[in-house]
Amino acid sequence: MNPKQNSKPLIVALDYPALDDALALADRLDPQACRVKIGKELFTRAGPQAVSTLVARGFEVFLDLKFHDIPNTVAGACRAAADLGCWMLNVHAGGGRAMMEAAVAALDGAPGRPLLIAVTVLTSLDDAALGEVGVGGGVAGQVERLAALTRASGLDGVVCSPLEIAPLRARLGDAFALVTPGVRPAGASVDDQIRIATPGSAMAAGASFLVVGRPVPRAADPAAAVAAINDECRKAASA
Ligand code: C5P
């Protein structure tokens, strides 16, 4: 997805253990200015109601549950996620081509078909950790291999670290969505992220969507933090 054509690249991660806390932040955000992400913790505690409540409030929801199972099971999970009205969902590319193709087929014809993306290699894994699970050759090669398999399987994009944006964009073209966490506005606390980029540099490298968590709720004015990130993205896209 060409970043220059994306007018709403920011996805705010609602990383909370309770729906009330997530809704308190959402109340301070404008669904026209950003999308939101629901991950495993909030979904496991609050369930489908977390998605439906945010959708009812006008937010486009990225349901970040990273499905990884046999094709039939993942297909059913994807159909269930689409029925909840989410805008984007994801699977692990390591589940293989048949699993990813089953996920694509399950979403075919779903009303308001969500975007389907894949996680390649978790950014918490380094070359040594990958080697321990039997994958030699390092992270970079495995990311490229799984991203190419994701595109060949008919998915819409991948999650990638800031360092991976430029090589994946060059290799996979403009139609493929690159969704990038590890984004920090200049001067913001890095927290536990290791490989980070600013919103502007991630967009300039070719990111389609940026996932930003803690810097938004931590700001005194979360809506102003979102506006500042959007401003930086717009400038980078028009440069
Ligand atoms: O608070 P922060 O901006 O670091 O949050 C980033 C969000 O992106 C979190 O929801 C985290 O789980 C998610 N994420 C990540 N790195 C990945 C994949 C997802 O930080 N490789």
mmCIF file of C-alpha atoms and ligand atoms in Angstrom:
data_model
loop_
_atom_site.group_PDB
_atom_site.id
_atom_site.type_symbol
_atom_site.label_atom_id
_atom_site.label_comp_id
_atom_site.label_asym_id
_atom_site.label_seq_id
_atom_site.Cartn_x
_atom_site.Cartn_y
_atom_site.Cartn_z
ATOM 1 C CA MET A 1 0.000 0.000 0.000
ATOM 2 C CA ASN A 2 1.634 3.136 -1.218
ATOM 3 C CA PRO A 3 2.327 5.236 1.886
ATOM 4 C CA LYS A 4 1.866 8.418 -0.116
ATOM 5 C CA GLN A 5 -1.778 7.482 -0.762
ATOM 6 C CA ASN A 6 -2.610 6.598 2.822
ATOM 7 C CA SER A 7 -4.322 9.471 4.579
ATOM 8 C CA LYS A 8 -4.660 7.699 7.967
ATOM 9 C CA PRO A 9 -1.477 5.731 8.673
ATOM 10 C CA LEU A 10 -1.560 5.773 12.487
ATOM 11 C CA ILE A 11 -2.810 2.767 14.491
ATOM 12 C CA VAL A 12 -2.892 3.365 18.265
ATOM 13 C CA ALA A 13 -2.310 0.185 20.305
ATOM 14 C CA LEU A 14 -4.897 -0.164 23.091
ATOM 15 C CA ASP A 15 -2.637 -2.249 25.316
ATOM 16 C CA TYR A 16 -4.815 -2.413 28.426
ATOM 17 C CA PRO A 17 -6.025 -5.271 30.620
ATOM 18 C CA ALA A 18 -9.553 -3.840 30.892
ATOM 19 C CA LEU A 19 -12.022 -2.558 28.326
ATOM 20 C CA ASP A 20 -12.914 0.484 30.457
ATOM 21 C CA ASP A 21 -9.310 1.685 30.312
ATOM 22 C CA ALA A 22 -9.160 1.151 26.551
ATOM 23 C CA LEU A 23 -12.432 3.038 26.095
ATOM 24 C CA ALA A 24 -11.220 5.882 28.308
ATOM 25 C CA LEU A 25 -8.327 6.409 25.891
ATOM 26 C CA ALA A 26 -10.532 5.895 22.835
ATOM 27 C CA ASP A 27 -12.887 8.597 24.177
ATOM 28 C CA ARG A 28 -10.012 11.053 23.888
ATOM 29 C CA LEU A 29 -9.228 10.071 20.284
ATOM 30 C CA ASP A 30 -10.932 10.894 16.991
ATOM 31 C CA PRO A 31 -11.696 7.876 14.746
ATOM 32 C CA GLN A 32 -11.073 10.174 11.771
ATOM 33 C CA ALA A 33 -7.495 10.753 12.981
ATOM 34 C CA CYS A 34 -6.339 7.223 13.813
ATOM 35 C CA ARG A 35 -7.217 3.558 13.879
ATOM 36 C CA VAL A 36 -6.830 1.327 16.961
ATOM 37 C CA LYS A 37 -5.282 -2.067 17.695
ATOM 38 C CA ILE A 38 -6.629 -4.701 20.084
ATOM 39 C CA GLY A 39 -4.127 -7.356 21.132
ATOM 40 C CA LYS A 40 -4.180 -10.651 22.967
ATOM 41 C CA GLU A 41 -4.395 -9.286 26.514
ATOM 42 C CA LEU A 42 -7.430 -7.044 26.029
ATOM 43 C CA PHE A 43 -9.157 -9.577 23.769
ATOM 44 C CA THR A 44 -8.599 -12.430 26.206
ATOM 45 C CA ARG A 45 -10.035 -10.389 29.063
ATOM 46 C CA ALA A 46 -12.800 -8.431 27.345
ATOM 47 C CA GLY A 47 -13.609 -10.663 24.372
ATOM 48 C CA PRO A 48 -15.405 -9.814 21.133
ATOM 49 C CA GLN A 49 -17.228 -6.994 22.920
ATOM 50 C CA ALA A 50 -13.955 -5.037 22.872
ATOM 51 C CA VAL A 51 -14.017 -5.076 19.073
ATOM 52 C CA SER A 52 -17.734 -4.462 18.632
ATOM 53 C CA THR A 53 -17.761 -1.563 21.119
ATOM 54 C CA LEU A 54 -14.901 0.230 19.376
ATOM 55 C CA VAL A 55 -16.398 -0.431 15.937
ATOM 56 C CA ALA A 56 -19.717 1.018 17.198
ATOM 57 C CA ARG A 57 -17.804 4.142 18.250
ATOM 58 C CA GLY A 58 -16.552 4.574 14.704
ATOM 59 C CA PHE A 59 -13.029 3.126 15.010
ATOM 60 C CA GLU A 60 -11.410 0.871 12.450
ATOM 61 C CA VAL A 61 -9.957 -1.983 14.510
ATOM 62 C CA PHE A 62 -6.808 -4.002 13.841
ATOM 63 C CA LEU A 63 -7.367 -7.301 15.684
ATOM 64 C CA ASP A 64 -3.803 -8.397 16.497
ATOM 65 C CA LEU A 65 -4.282 -12.050 17.506
ATOM 66 C CA LYS A 66 -1.601 -13.552 15.214
ATOM 67 C CA PHE A 67 -3.448 -16.776 14.351
ATOM 68 C CA HIS A 68 -1.161 -19.810 13.867
ATOM 69 C CA ASP A 69 -2.796 -23.231 13.569
ATOM 70 C CA ILE A 70 -3.915 -25.770 10.979
ATOM 71 C CA PRO A 71 -5.556 -24.200 7.895
ATOM 72 C CA ASN A 72 -9.148 -25.157 8.780
ATOM 73 C CA THR A 73 -8.870 -23.686 12.281
ATOM 74 C CA VAL A 74 -7.262 -20.448 11.100
ATOM 75 C CA ALA A 75 -9.881 -20.076 8.360
ATOM 76 C CA GLY A 76 -12.648 -20.297 10.968
ATOM 77 C CA ALA A 77 -10.905 -17.810 13.244
ATOM 78 C CA CYS A 78 -10.509 -15.355 10.348
ATOM 79 C CA ARG A 79 -14.193 -15.653 9.458
ATOM 80 C CA ALA A 80 -15.087 -15.000 13.104
ATOM 81 C CA ALA A 81 -12.820 -11.924 13.190
ATOM 82 C CA ALA A 82 -14.379 -10.595 9.980
ATOM 83 C CA ASP A 83 -17.850 -11.108 11.466
ATOM 84 C CA LEU A 84 -16.830 -8.868 14.371
ATOM 85 C CA GLY A 85 -16.289 -6.060 11.884
ATOM 86 C CA CYS A 86 -12.561 -5.628 12.295
ATOM 87 C CA TRP A 87 -10.678 -3.643 9.648
ATOM 88 C CA MET A 88 -7.430 -5.662 9.747
ATOM 89 C CA LEU A 89 -6.313 -8.982 11.224
ATOM 90 C CA ASN A 90 -3.182 -11.082 11.172
ATOM 91 C CA VAL A 91 -1.681 -14.565 11.129
ATOM 92 C CA HIS A 92 1.842 -15.977 11.530
ATOM 93 C CA ALA A 93 3.504 -16.519 8.141
ATOM 94 C CA GLY A 94 5.313 -19.465 9.766
ATOM 95 C CA GLY A 95 1.993 -21.344 9.543
ATOM 96 C CA GLY A 96 2.841 -21.851 5.883
ATOM 97 C CA ARG A 97 1.304 -21.316 2.470
ATOM 98 C CA ALA A 98 -1.718 -23.621 2.914
ATOM 99 C CA MET A 99 -2.668 -21.914 6.172
ATOM 100 C CA MET A 100 -2.329 -18.434 4.660
ATOM 101 C CA GLU A 101 -4.264 -19.376 1.516
ATOM 102 C CA ALA A 102 -7.055 -20.814 3.680
ATOM 103 C CA ALA A 103 -7.163 -17.528 5.614
ATOM 104 C CA VAL A 104 -7.439 -15.530 2.370
ATOM 105 C CA ALA A 105 -10.178 -17.826 1.044
ATOM 106 C CA ALA A 106 -12.098 -17.551 4.325
ATOM 107 C CA LEU A 107 -12.253 -13.770 3.975
ATOM 108 C CA ASP A 108 -13.265 -13.789 0.314
ATOM 109 C CA GLY A 109 -16.650 -12.197 -0.013
ATOM 110 C CA ALA A 110 -16.820 -11.148 3.654
ATOM 111 C CA PRO A 111 -18.741 -7.865 3.844
ATOM 112 C CA GLY A 112 -16.187 -5.065 4.256
ATOM 113 C CA ARG A 113 -13.429 -7.649 3.816
ATOM 114 C CA PRO A 114 -10.713 -6.907 6.400
ATOM 115 C CA LEU A 115 -7.091 -6.526 5.380
ATOM 116 C CA LEU A 116 -5.112 -9.678 6.154
ATOM 117 C CA ILE A 117 -1.439 -9.375 7.061
ATOM 118 C CA ALA A 118 1.190 -11.731 8.465
ATOM 119 C CA VAL A 119 3.905 -11.605 11.096
ATOM 120 C CA THR A 120 7.191 -12.870 9.643
ATOM 121 C CA VAL A 121 9.768 -13.189 12.443
ATOM 122 C CA LEU A 122 8.901 -11.828 15.885
ATOM 123 C CA THR A 123 11.160 -8.868 16.614
ATOM 124 C CA SER A 124 11.930 -10.436 19.990
ATOM 125 C CA LEU A 125 13.919 -13.163 18.171
ATOM 126 C CA ASP A 126 17.541 -12.652 17.130
ATOM 127 C CA ASP A 127 19.734 -14.855 14.928
ATOM 128 C CA ALA A 128 20.722 -17.093 17.863
ATOM 129 C CA ALA A 129 17.121 -17.585 19.028
ATOM 130 C CA LEU A 130 16.028 -18.424 15.475
ATOM 131 C CA GLY A 131 18.884 -20.924 15.228
ATOM 132 C CA GLU A 132 17.643 -22.599 18.422
ATOM 133 C CA VAL A 133 14.292 -23.317 16.775
ATOM 134 C CA GLY A 134 16.030 -24.765 13.743
ATOM 135 C CA VAL A 135 16.081 -21.767 11.414
ATOM 136 C CA GLY A 136 19.608 -21.072 10.248
ATOM 137 C CA GLY A 137 20.735 -18.177 8.096
ATOM 138 C CA GLY A 138 19.572 -15.363 10.359
ATOM 139 C CA VAL A 139 16.614 -13.053 10.827
ATOM 140 C CA ALA A 140 16.983 -10.894 7.699
ATOM 141 C CA GLY A 141 16.843 -13.805 5.270
ATOM 142 C CA GLN A 142 13.927 -15.416 7.080
ATOM 143 C CA VAL A 143 11.976 -12.127 7.095
ATOM 144 C CA GLU A 144 12.477 -11.760 3.328
ATOM 145 C CA ARG A 145 11.532 -15.393 2.681
ATOM 146 C CA LEU A 146 8.344 -15.243 4.769
ATOM 147 C CA ALA A 147 7.327 -11.816 3.411
ATOM 148 C CA ALA A 148 7.631 -13.119 -0.166
ATOM 149 C CA LEU A 149 5.620 -16.236 0.802
ATOM 150 C CA THR A 150 2.985 -13.998 2.396
ATOM 151 C CA ARG A 151 2.566 -12.022 -0.816
ATOM 152 C CA ALA A 152 2.565 -15.184 -2.946
ATOM 153 C CA SER A 153 -0.194 -16.589 -0.706
ATOM 154 C CA GLY A 154 -2.406 -13.612 -1.517
ATOM 155 C CA LEU A 155 -2.254 -11.647 1.739
ATOM 156 C CA ASP A 156 -2.245 -7.850 1.856
ATOM 157 C CA GLY A 157 0.969 -7.186 3.779
ATOM 158 C CA VAL A 158 3.260 -7.945 6.712
ATOM 159 C CA VAL A 159 4.208 -6.551 10.092
ATOM 160 C CA CYS A 160 7.845 -5.443 10.008
ATOM 161 C CA SER A 161 10.407 -3.639 12.123
ATOM 162 C CA PRO A 162 11.583 -0.161 11.086
ATOM 163 C CA LEU A 163 14.858 -1.636 9.798
ATOM 164 C CA GLU A 164 12.989 -3.953 7.435
ATOM 165 C CA ILE A 165 10.754 -1.332 5.774
ATOM 166 C CA ALA A 166 13.099 -0.131 3.016
ATOM 167 C CA PRO A 167 14.327 -3.538 1.794
ATOM 168 C CA LEU A 168 10.810 -5.031 1.884
ATOM 169 C CA ARG A 169 9.300 -2.034 0.074
ATOM 170 C CA ALA A 170 11.984 -2.282 -2.632
ATOM 171 C CA ARG A 171 11.463 -5.996 -3.012
ATOM 172 C CA LEU A 172 7.694 -6.356 -2.695
ATOM 173 C CA GLY A 173 6.393 -3.216 -4.384
ATOM 174 C CA ASP A 174 3.951 -0.458 -3.492
ATOM 175 C CA ALA A 175 0.768 -2.550 -3.386
ATOM 176 C CA PHE A 176 1.929 -4.505 -0.315
ATOM 177 C CA ALA A 177 1.118 -3.102 3.147
ATOM 178 C CA LEU A 178 4.005 -2.722 5.608
ATOM 179 C CA VAL A 179 2.773 -2.285 9.187
ATOM 180 C CA THR A 180 5.477 -1.054 11.534
ATOM 181 C CA PRO A 181 5.662 -0.975 15.346
ATOM 182 C CA GLY A 182 8.696 0.341 17.212
ATOM 183 C CA VAL A 183 7.817 3.934 16.328
ATOM 184 C CA ARG A 184 8.757 6.763 18.662
ATOM 185 C CA PRO A 185 8.369 10.516 18.091
ATOM 186 C CA ALA A 186 11.732 12.287 18.484
ATOM 187 C CA GLY A 187 12.533 12.718 22.165
ATOM 188 C CA ALA A 188 9.921 10.206 23.396
ATOM 189 C CA SER A 189 10.941 7.428 25.782
ATOM 190 C CA VAL A 190 12.140 4.347 23.903
ATOM 191 C CA ASP A 191 10.747 1.957 26.581
ATOM 192 C CA ASP A 192 11.648 -1.667 25.767
ATOM 193 C CA GLN A 193 11.780 -1.157 21.988
ATOM 194 C CA ILE A 194 15.236 -1.736 20.514
ATOM 195 C CA ARG A 195 15.038 -0.924 16.815
ATOM 196 C CA ILE A 196 13.030 2.276 16.583
ATOM 197 C CA ALA A 197 12.208 4.924 13.988
ATOM 198 C CA THR A 198 10.446 8.279 14.155
ATOM 199 C CA PRO A 199 7.050 8.497 12.422
ATOM 200 C CA GLY A 200 8.591 10.629 9.671
ATOM 201 C CA SER A 201 11.537 8.345 8.990
ATOM 202 C CA ALA A 202 9.338 5.208 8.991
ATOM 203 C CA MET A 203 6.963 6.812 6.457
ATOM 204 C CA ALA A 204 9.858 8.079 4.360
ATOM 205 C CA ALA A 205 11.297 4.534 4.276
ATOM 206 C CA GLY A 206 7.975 3.272 2.882
ATOM 207 C CA ALA A 207 5.800 2.172 5.826
ATOM 208 C CA SER A 208 2.048 1.953 5.124
ATOM 209 C CA PHE A 209 0.830 1.982 8.736
ATOM 210 C CA LEU A 210 2.530 2.806 12.036
ATOM 211 C CA VAL A 211 1.592 1.058 15.287
ATOM 212 C CA VAL A 212 2.188 3.361 18.255
ATOM 213 C CA GLY A 213 1.344 2.376 21.817
ATOM 214 C CA ARG A 214 2.655 4.008 24.971
ATOM 215 C CA PRO A 215 3.631 7.440 23.587
ATOM 216 C CA VAL A 216 -0.070 8.254 22.988
ATOM 217 C CA PRO A 217 -1.714 7.469 26.384
ATOM 218 C CA ARG A 218 1.342 8.822 28.189
ATOM 219 C CA ALA A 219 0.937 12.226 26.556
ATOM 220 C CA ALA A 220 -0.856 14.898 28.596
ATOM 221 C CA ASP A 221 -3.114 15.356 25.553
ATOM 222 C CA PRO A 222 -3.388 12.099 23.560
ATOM 223 C CA ALA A 223 -5.331 13.757 20.720
ATOM 224 C CA ALA A 224 -2.569 16.343 20.346
ATOM 225 C CA ALA A 225 0.035 13.539 20.307
ATOM 226 C CA VAL A 226 -1.918 11.854 17.503
ATOM 227 C CA ALA A 227 -2.161 15.143 15.595
ATOM 228 C CA ALA A 228 1.600 15.690 15.900
ATOM 229 C CA ILE A 229 2.354 12.175 14.605
ATOM 230 C CA ASN A 230 -0.088 12.672 11.706
ATOM 231 C CA ASP A 231 1.525 15.987 10.864
ATOM 232 C CA GLU A 232 4.966 14.362 10.765
ATOM 233 C CA CYS A 233 3.606 11.542 8.553
ATOM 234 C CA ARG A 234 1.992 14.006 6.124
ATOM 235 C CA LYS A 235 5.221 15.974 5.801
ATOM 236 C CA ALA A 236 7.229 12.805 5.157
ATOM 237 C CA ALA A 237 4.712 11.581 2.578
ATOM 238 C CA SER A 238 4.763 14.871 0.661
ATOM 239 C CA ALA A 239 8.572 15.252 0.751
HETATM 240 O O1 C5P B 1 3.979 0.962 23.378
HETATM 241 P P1 C5P B 1 4.587 0.583 22.052
HETATM 242 O O2 C5P B 1 4.526 1.704 21.015
HETATM 243 O O3 C5P B 1 5.967 0.017 22.190
HETATM 244 O O4 C5P B 1 3.625 -0.566 21.524
HETATM 245 C C1 C5P B 1 3.848 -1.205 20.294
HETATM 246 C C2 C5P B 1 2.736 -2.147 19.993
HETATM 247 O O5 C5P B 1 3.110 -2.897 18.842
HETATM 248 C C3 C5P B 1 2.440 -3.152 21.085
HETATM 249 O O6 C5P B 1 1.041 -3.473 21.018
HETATM 250 C C4 C5P B 1 3.273 -4.353 20.707
HETATM 251 O O7 C5P B 1 2.730 -5.558 21.151
HETATM 252 C C5 C5P B 1 3.179 -4.279 19.179
HETATM 253 N N1 C5P B 1 4.289 -4.930 18.473
HETATM 254 C C6 C5P B 1 5.612 -4.603 18.664
HETATM 255 N N2 C5P B 1 6.598 -5.276 17.988
HETATM 256 C C7 C5P B 1 6.268 -6.241 17.125
HETATM 257 C C8 C5P B 1 4.945 -6.582 16.913
HETATM 258 C C9 C5P B 1 3.959 -5.898 17.619
HETATM 259 O O8 C5P B 1 5.925 -3.692 19.427
HETATM 260 N N3 C5P B 1 7.221 -6.851 16.444
#
